[in-house]
Amino acid sequence: QVQLVESGGGLVQPGGSLRVSCAASGSIVSISNMGWYRQAPGKQRDLVATITSGGSTNYADSVKGRFTISRDNAKNTVYLQMNSLKPEDTAVYYCNAKVLRTSGIAYRDYWGQGTQVTVSS
């Protein structure tokens, strides 16, 4: 089994900052890409940012210059630092990881349970 546990969501005022974290645990051999997605009420789940095991990053246009994704490979943890937050950033943020398990032969997608981020005054 593989578990992804997110933490760090909450309520923040517009212009503020927040950092969310996601730790993967279980029968893990290696993790390739890790990323963050978000889903606002009534909308589809959209990509926010991804990072490869080598540290290459990709961002949605809406968050470029404001959000930074990083990871600690030794801890199987990915972070999302969110600055200059806007009300439209309000959503449930989900962590994703492509994991090779000890009993597996291919990488599979795993998701966290989601953490709520609310940007409001």
CSV table of N, CA and C in Angstrom, one decimal:
chain,number,residue,atom,x,y,z
A,1,GLN,N,0.8,-1.2,0.0
A,1,GLN,CA,0.0,0.0,0.0
A,1,GLN,C,0.9,1.3,0.0
A,2,VAL,N,0.3,2.3,-0.6
A,2,VAL,CA,1.0,3.6,-0.6
A,2,VAL,C,0.0,4.6,-0.1
A,3,GLN,N,0.4,5.5,0.8
A,3,GLN,CA,-0.4,6.6,1.3
A,3,GLN,C,0.2,7.9,1.0
A,4,LEU,N,-0.6,8.9,0.6
A,4,LEU,CA,-0.1,10.3,0.4
A,4,LEU,C,-1.0,11.1,1.4
A,5,VAL,N,-0.3,11.8,2.3
A,5,VAL,CA,-0.9,12.6,3.3
A,5,VAL,C,-0.5,14.0,3.2
A,6,GLU,N,-1.6,14.9,2.9
A,6,GLU,CA,-1.3,16.3,2.8
A,6,GLU,C,-1.5,17.0,4.1
A,7,SER,N,-0.9,18.2,4.2
A,7,SER,CA,-1.1,19.0,5.4
A,7,SER,C,-0.8,20.5,5.0
A,8,GLY,N,-1.2,21.4,5.8
A,8,GLY,CA,-0.9,22.8,5.7
A,8,GLY,C,-1.9,23.7,5.0
A,9,GLY,N,-3.1,23.1,4.7
A,9,GLY,CA,-4.1,24.0,4.1
A,9,GLY,C,-4.7,24.9,5.2
A,10,GLY,N,-5.6,25.8,4.8
A,10,GLY,CA,-6.2,26.7,5.8
A,10,GLY,C,-6.8,27.9,5.1
A,11,LEU,N,-7.1,28.9,6.0
A,11,LEU,CA,-7.7,30.1,5.6
A,11,LEU,C,-6.6,31.2,5.6
A,12,VAL,N,-6.5,32.0,4.5
A,12,VAL,CA,-5.5,33.0,4.4
A,12,VAL,C,-6.2,34.2,3.7
A,13,GLN,N,-5.7,35.4,4.0
A,13,GLN,CA,-6.2,36.6,3.4
A,13,GLN,C,-5.6,36.8,2.0
A,14,PRO,N,-6.3,37.5,1.1
A,14,PRO,CA,-5.7,37.8,-0.2
A,14,PRO,C,-4.4,38.5,-0.1
A,15,GLY,N,-3.4,38.1,-0.9
A,15,GLY,CA,-2.1,38.6,-0.8
A,15,GLY,C,-1.2,37.8,0.2
A,16,GLY,N,-1.8,36.9,0.9
A,16,GLY,CA,-1.0,36.2,1.9
A,16,GLY,C,-0.3,35.0,1.3
A,17,SER,N,0.3,34.2,2.2
A,17,SER,CA,1.1,33.0,1.8
A,17,SER,C,0.7,31.8,2.6
A,18,LEU,N,0.9,30.6,2.0
A,18,LEU,CA,0.6,29.4,2.6
A,18,LEU,C,1.5,28.3,2.0
A,19,ARG,N,1.9,27.3,2.8
A,19,ARG,CA,2.7,26.2,2.2
A,19,ARG,C,1.9,24.9,2.6
A,20,VAL,N,1.7,24.1,1.6
A,20,VAL,CA,1.1,22.8,1.8
A,20,VAL,C,2.2,21.7,1.5
A,21,SER,N,2.1,20.6,2.2
A,21,SER,CA,3.0,19.5,2.1
A,21,SER,C,2.3,18.2,1.8
A,22,CYS,N,3.0,17.3,1.3
A,22,CYS,CA,2.5,16.0,1.0
A,22,CYS,C,3.6,14.9,1.2
A,23,ALA,N,3.4,14.0,2.1
A,23,ALA,CA,4.3,13.0,2.3
A,23,ALA,C,3.8,11.6,1.9
A,24,ALA,N,4.6,10.9,1.1
A,24,ALA,CA,4.3,9.6,0.6
A,24,ALA,C,4.9,8.5,1.5
A,25,SER,N,4.2,7.5,1.8
A,25,SER,CA,4.7,6.4,2.6
A,25,SER,C,4.2,5.1,2.2
A,26,GLY,N,4.8,4.0,2.6
A,26,GLY,CA,4.3,2.7,2.3
A,26,GLY,C,5.4,1.9,1.5
A,27,SER,N,5.0,0.9,0.7
A,27,SER,CA,5.9,0.0,0.1
A,27,SER,C,6.4,0.7,-1.3
A,28,ILE,N,7.3,1.7,-1.1
A,28,ILE,CA,7.7,2.5,-2.2
A,28,ILE,C,9.1,2.1,-2.6
A,29,VAL,N,9.3,1.8,-3.9
A,29,VAL,CA,10.7,1.6,-4.5
A,29,VAL,C,11.2,3.0,-5.0
A,30,SER,N,10.4,3.7,-5.7
A,30,SER,CA,10.8,5.0,-6.2
A,30,SER,C,9.6,5.8,-6.6
A,31,ILE,N,9.8,7.1,-6.7
A,31,ILE,CA,8.7,8.0,-7.1
A,31,ILE,C,9.3,8.8,-8.3
A,32,SER,N,8.6,8.9,-9.4
A,32,SER,CA,9.0,9.7,-10.5
A,32,SER,C,8.4,11.1,-10.3
A,33,ASN,N,7.4,11.5,-11.1
A,33,ASN,CA,6.8,12.8,-10.9
A,33,ASN,C,5.9,12.9,-9.7
A,34,MET,N,6.0,14.1,-9.1
A,34,MET,CA,5.0,14.5,-8.0
A,34,MET,C,4.4,15.8,-8.4
A,35,GLY,N,3.2,16.0,-7.9
A,35,GLY,CA,2.5,17.2,-8.3
A,35,GLY,C,1.4,17.6,-7.5
A,36,TRP,N,0.9,18.8,-7.8
A,36,TRP,CA,-0.3,19.3,-7.1
A,36,TRP,C,-1.4,19.7,-8.1
A,37,TYR,N,-2.6,19.3,-7.8
A,37,TYR,CA,-3.8,19.7,-8.6
A,37,TYR,C,-4.8,20.4,-7.6
A,38,ARG,N,-5.7,21.0,-8.2
A,38,ARG,CA,-6.7,21.7,-7.4
A,38,ARG,C,-8.1,21.6,-8.0
A,39,GLN,N,-9.1,21.6,-7.2
A,39,GLN,CA,-10.5,21.5,-7.7
A,39,GLN,C,-11.4,22.5,-6.9
A,40,ALA,N,-11.9,23.5,-7.6
A,40,ALA,CA,-12.8,24.4,-7.0
A,40,ALA,C,-14.2,23.8,-7.1
A,41,PRO,N,-15.2,24.3,-6.3
A,41,PRO,CA,-16.5,23.8,-6.3
A,41,PRO,C,-17.2,23.9,-7.7
A,42,GLY,N,-17.7,22.9,-8.2
A,42,GLY,CA,-18.4,22.9,-9.5
A,42,GLY,C,-17.5,22.9,-10.7
A,43,LYS,N,-16.1,22.7,-10.4
A,43,LYS,CA,-15.2,22.7,-11.5
A,43,LYS,C,-14.4,21.4,-11.6
A,44,GLN,N,-13.7,21.2,-12.7
A,44,GLN,CA,-12.9,20.0,-12.8
A,44,GLN,C,-11.6,20.2,-12.1
A,45,ARG,N,-10.9,19.1,-11.8
A,45,ARG,CA,-9.6,19.1,-11.2
A,45,ARG,C,-8.5,19.5,-12.2
A,46,ASP,N,-7.8,20.6,-11.9
A,46,ASP,CA,-6.8,21.1,-12.8
A,46,ASP,C,-5.4,21.0,-12.2
A,47,LEU,N,-4.4,20.9,-13.1
A,47,LEU,CA,-3.0,20.9,-12.7
A,47,LEU,C,-2.6,22.2,-12.2
A,48,VAL,N,-1.8,22.2,-11.1
A,48,VAL,CA,-1.2,23.4,-10.5
A,48,VAL,C,0.3,23.4,-10.9
A,49,ALA,N,1.0,22.3,-10.5
A,49,ALA,CA,2.4,22.3,-10.7
A,49,ALA,C,2.9,20.8,-10.6
A,50,THR,N,3.9,20.5,-11.3
A,50,THR,CA,4.5,19.2,-11.2
A,50,THR,C,6.0,19.3,-11.1
A,51,ILE,N,6.7,18.3,-10.6
A,51,ILE,CA,8.1,18.3,-10.4
A,51,ILE,C,8.6,16.9,-10.6
A,52,THR,N,9.7,16.7,-11.4
A,52,THR,CA,10.3,15.4,-11.7
A,52,THR,C,11.2,15.0,-10.5
A,53,SER,N,11.7,13.8,-10.5
A,53,SER,CA,12.7,13.4,-9.5
A,53,SER,C,14.0,14.2,-9.6
A,54,GLY,N,14.3,14.7,-10.8
A,54,GLY,CA,15.5,15.4,-11.0
A,54,GLY,C,15.3,16.9,-10.7
A,55,GLY,N,14.1,17.3,-10.4
A,55,GLY,CA,13.8,18.7,-10.0
A,55,GLY,C,13.3,19.6,-11.1
A,56,SER,N,13.0,19.1,-12.3
A,56,SER,CA,12.4,19.9,-13.3
A,56,SER,C,10.9,20.2,-13.0
A,57,THR,N,10.5,21.5,-13.2
A,57,THR,CA,9.2,21.9,-12.8
A,57,THR,C,8.3,22.3,-13.9
A,58,ASN,N,7.0,22.3,-13.7
A,58,ASN,CA,6.1,22.8,-14.7
A,58,ASN,C,4.9,23.4,-13.9
A,59,TYR,N,4.4,24.6,-14.4
A,59,TYR,CA,3.4,25.3,-13.7
A,59,TYR,C,2.2,25.7,-14.6
A,60,ALA,N,1.0,25.7,-14.0
A,60,ALA,CA,-0.1,26.3,-14.7
A,60,ALA,C,0.2,27.8,-14.9
A,61,ASP,N,-0.3,28.4,-16.0
A,61,ASP,CA,0.0,29.8,-16.3
A,61,ASP,C,-0.6,30.7,-15.1
A,62,SER,N,-1.7,30.2,-14.5
A,62,SER,CA,-2.4,31.0,-13.5
A,62,SER,C,-1.6,31.2,-12.2
A,63,VAL,N,-0.6,30.3,-12.0
A,63,VAL,CA,0.2,30.4,-10.8
A,63,VAL,C,1.7,30.7,-11.0
A,64,LYS,N,2.1,30.8,-12.2
A,64,LYS,CA,3.5,31.1,-12.5
A,64,LYS,C,3.9,32.4,-11.9
A,65,GLY,N,5.1,32.4,-11.2
A,65,GLY,CA,5.6,33.6,-10.5
A,65,GLY,C,5.0,33.7,-9.1
A,66,ARG,N,4.0,33.0,-8.7
A,66,ARG,CA,3.5,33.1,-7.4
A,66,ARG,C,3.7,31.8,-6.6
A,67,PHE,N,3.6,30.7,-7.2
A,67,PHE,CA,3.7,29.4,-6.5
A,67,PHE,C,5.0,28.7,-6.9
A,68,THR,N,5.6,28.0,-5.9
A,68,THR,CA,6.8,27.3,-6.1
A,68,THR,C,6.7,25.8,-5.6
A,69,ILE,N,6.9,24.9,-6.5
A,69,ILE,CA,6.9,23.5,-6.1
A,69,ILE,C,8.3,23.0,-5.8
A,70,SER,N,8.5,22.2,-4.8
A,70,SER,CA,9.8,21.6,-4.5
A,70,SER,C,9.5,20.2,-3.9
A,71,ARG,N,10.6,19.4,-3.8
A,71,ARG,CA,10.5,18.1,-3.2
A,71,ARG,C,11.7,17.7,-2.4
A,72,ASP,N,11.6,16.8,-1.5
A,72,ASP,CA,12.7,16.2,-0.7
A,72,ASP,C,12.6,14.7,-1.0
A,73,ASN,N,13.5,14.3,-1.9
A,73,ASN,CA,13.4,12.9,-2.3
A,73,ASN,C,13.7,11.9,-1.2
A,74,ALA,N,14.6,12.3,-0.3
A,74,ALA,CA,14.9,11.4,0.9
A,74,ALA,C,13.7,11.2,1.8
A,75,LYS,N,12.8,12.2,1.8
A,75,LYS,CA,11.6,12.1,2.6
A,75,LYS,C,10.3,11.8,1.8
A,76,ASN,N,10.5,11.6,0.5
A,76,ASN,CA,9.3,11.3,-0.3
A,76,ASN,C,8.2,12.3,-0.1
A,77,THR,N,8.6,13.6,-0.1
A,77,THR,CA,7.7,14.7,0.3
A,77,THR,C,7.8,15.8,-0.8
A,78,VAL,N,6.6,16.3,-1.1
A,78,VAL,CA,6.5,17.4,-2.1
A,78,VAL,C,5.9,18.6,-1.4
A,79,TYR,N,6.3,19.8,-1.7
A,79,TYR,CA,5.8,21.0,-1.1
A,79,TYR,C,5.3,21.9,-2.2
A,80,LEU,N,4.3,22.8,-1.8
A,80,LEU,CA,3.9,23.8,-2.7
A,80,LEU,C,3.8,25.1,-1.8
A,81,GLN,N,4.7,26.0,-2.2
A,81,GLN,CA,4.7,27.3,-1.5
A,81,GLN,C,3.9,28.3,-2.4
A,82,MET,N,2.9,28.8,-1.7
A,82,MET,CA,1.9,29.7,-2.4
A,82,MET,C,2.0,31.1,-1.9
A,83,ASN,N,2.4,32.0,-2.7
A,83,ASN,CA,2.5,33.5,-2.4
A,83,ASN,C,1.5,34.3,-3.2
A,84,SER,N,1.3,35.5,-2.7
A,84,SER,CA,0.4,36.4,-3.4
A,84,SER,C,-1.0,35.7,-3.7
A,85,LEU,N,-1.5,35.1,-2.8
A,85,LEU,CA,-2.7,34.3,-3.0
A,85,LEU,C,-3.9,35.2,-3.3
A,86,LYS,N,-4.8,34.7,-4.2
A,86,LYS,CA,-5.9,35.4,-4.7
A,86,LYS,C,-7.2,34.6,-4.3
A,87,PRO,N,-8.3,35.2,-4.2
A,87,PRO,CA,-9.6,34.4,-4.0
A,87,PRO,C,-9.8,33.3,-5.0
A,88,GLU,N,-9.4,33.5,-6.2
A,88,GLU,CA,-9.6,32.5,-7.2
A,88,GLU,C,-8.7,31.3,-7.0
A,89,ASP,N,-7.8,31.3,-6.1
A,89,ASP,CA,-6.9,30.2,-5.7
A,89,ASP,C,-7.7,29.2,-4.7
A,90,THR,N,-8.8,29.7,-4.3
A,90,THR,CA,-9.6,28.9,-3.3
A,90,THR,C,-10.0,27.5,-4.0
A,91,ALA,N,-9.6,26.4,-3.3
A,91,ALA,CA,-9.9,25.1,-3.9
A,91,ALA,C,-9.5,24.0,-2.9
A,92,VAL,N,-9.8,22.8,-3.2
A,92,VAL,CA,-9.2,21.7,-2.5
A,92,VAL,C,-8.0,21.3,-3.3
A,93,TYR,N,-6.8,21.2,-2.7
A,93,TYR,CA,-5.6,20.9,-3.3
A,93,TYR,C,-5.2,19.5,-3.1
A,94,TYR,N,-5.0,18.8,-4.2
A,94,TYR,CA,-4.7,17.3,-4.1
A,94,TYR,C,-3.2,17.1,-4.5
A,95,CYS,N,-2.6,16.2,-3.8
A,95,CYS,CA,-1.2,15.8,-4.1
A,95,CYS,C,-1.3,14.5,-5.0
A,96,ASN,N,-0.4,14.4,-5.9
A,96,ASN,CA,-0.3,13.3,-6.8
A,96,ASN,C,1.1,12.8,-6.9
A,97,ALA,N,1.3,11.5,-7.0
A,97,ALA,CA,2.7,10.9,-7.1
A,97,ALA,C,2.6,9.7,-8.0
A,98,LYS,N,3.6,9.5,-8.9
A,98,LYS,CA,3.7,8.3,-9.7
A,98,LYS,C,4.7,7.4,-9.0
A,99,VAL,N,4.2,6.3,-8.5
A,99,VAL,CA,5.0,5.5,-7.6
A,99,VAL,C,5.2,4.1,-8.1
A,100,LEU,N,6.4,3.6,-7.9
A,100,LEU,CA,6.8,2.2,-8.2
A,100,LEU,C,6.8,1.5,-6.9
A,101,ARG,N,5.9,0.5,-6.7
A,101,ARG,CA,5.8,-0.2,-5.4
A,101,ARG,C,6.7,-1.4,-5.5
A,102,THR,N,7.0,-1.9,-4.3
A,102,THR,CA,7.9,-3.1,-4.2
A,102,THR,C,7.3,-4.3,-4.9
A,103,SER,N,5.9,-4.3,-5.0
A,103,SER,CA,5.3,-5.5,-5.6
A,103,SER,C,4.9,-5.1,-7.0
A,104,GLY,N,5.3,-4.0,-7.5
A,104,GLY,CA,4.8,-3.6,-8.8
A,104,GLY,C,5.8,-3.7,-9.9
A,105,ILE,N,5.4,-3.6,-11.2
A,105,ILE,CA,6.3,-3.6,-12.3
A,105,ILE,C,6.2,-2.4,-13.1
A,106,ALA,N,5.3,-1.4,-12.7
A,106,ALA,CA,5.2,-0.2,-13.4
A,106,ALA,C,4.8,0.9,-12.5
A,107,TYR,N,5.0,2.1,-12.8
A,107,TYR,CA,4.6,3.3,-12.0
A,107,TYR,C,3.1,3.4,-12.1
A,108,ARG,N,2.5,3.7,-10.9
A,108,ARG,CA,1.1,4.0,-10.8
A,108,ARG,C,0.8,5.3,-10.2
A,109,ASP,N,-0.3,5.9,-10.5
A,109,ASP,CA,-0.7,7.2,-9.9
A,109,ASP,C,-1.4,7.0,-8.5
A,110,TYR,N,-1.0,7.8,-7.6
A,110,TYR,CA,-1.6,7.8,-6.3
A,110,TYR,C,-2.0,9.2,-5.9
A,111,TRP,N,-3.1,9.4,-5.2
A,111,TRP,CA,-3.6,10.7,-4.8
A,111,TRP,C,-3.8,10.8,-3.3
A,112,GLY,N,-3.6,12.0,-2.8
A,112,GLY,CA,-3.9,12.3,-1.4
A,112,GLY,C,-5.4,12.6,-1.3
A,113,GLN,N,-5.8,12.8,0.0
A,113,GLN,CA,-7.2,13.0,0.3
A,113,GLN,C,-7.6,14.4,0.0
A,114,GLY,N,-6.7,15.3,-0.1
A,114,GLY,CA,-7.0,16.7,-0.4
A,114,GLY,C,-6.9,17.6,0.8
A,115,THR,N,-6.6,18.8,0.6
A,115,THR,CA,-6.5,19.8,1.7
A,115,THR,C,-7.1,21.1,1.2
A,116,GLN,N,-8.0,21.7,2.0
A,116,GLN,CA,-8.7,22.9,1.6
A,116,GLN,C,-7.9,24.1,1.8
A,117,VAL,N,-7.8,24.9,0.8
A,117,VAL,CA,-7.2,26.2,0.8
A,117,VAL,C,-8.2,27.3,0.5
A,118,THR,N,-8.5,28.2,1.4
A,118,THR,CA,-9.5,29.2,1.2
A,118,THR,C,-8.8,30.6,1.3
A,119,VAL,N,-9.0,31.4,0.3
A,119,VAL,CA,-8.4,32.8,0.3
A,119,VAL,C,-9.6,33.8,0.3
A,120,SER,N,-9.7,34.4,1.5
A,120,SER,CA,-10.8,35.3,1.7
A,120,SER,C,-10.4,36.3,2.8
A,121,SER,N,-11.0,37.5,2.7
A,121,SER,CA,-10.8,38.5,3.7
A,121,SER,C,-12.0,38.5,4.7
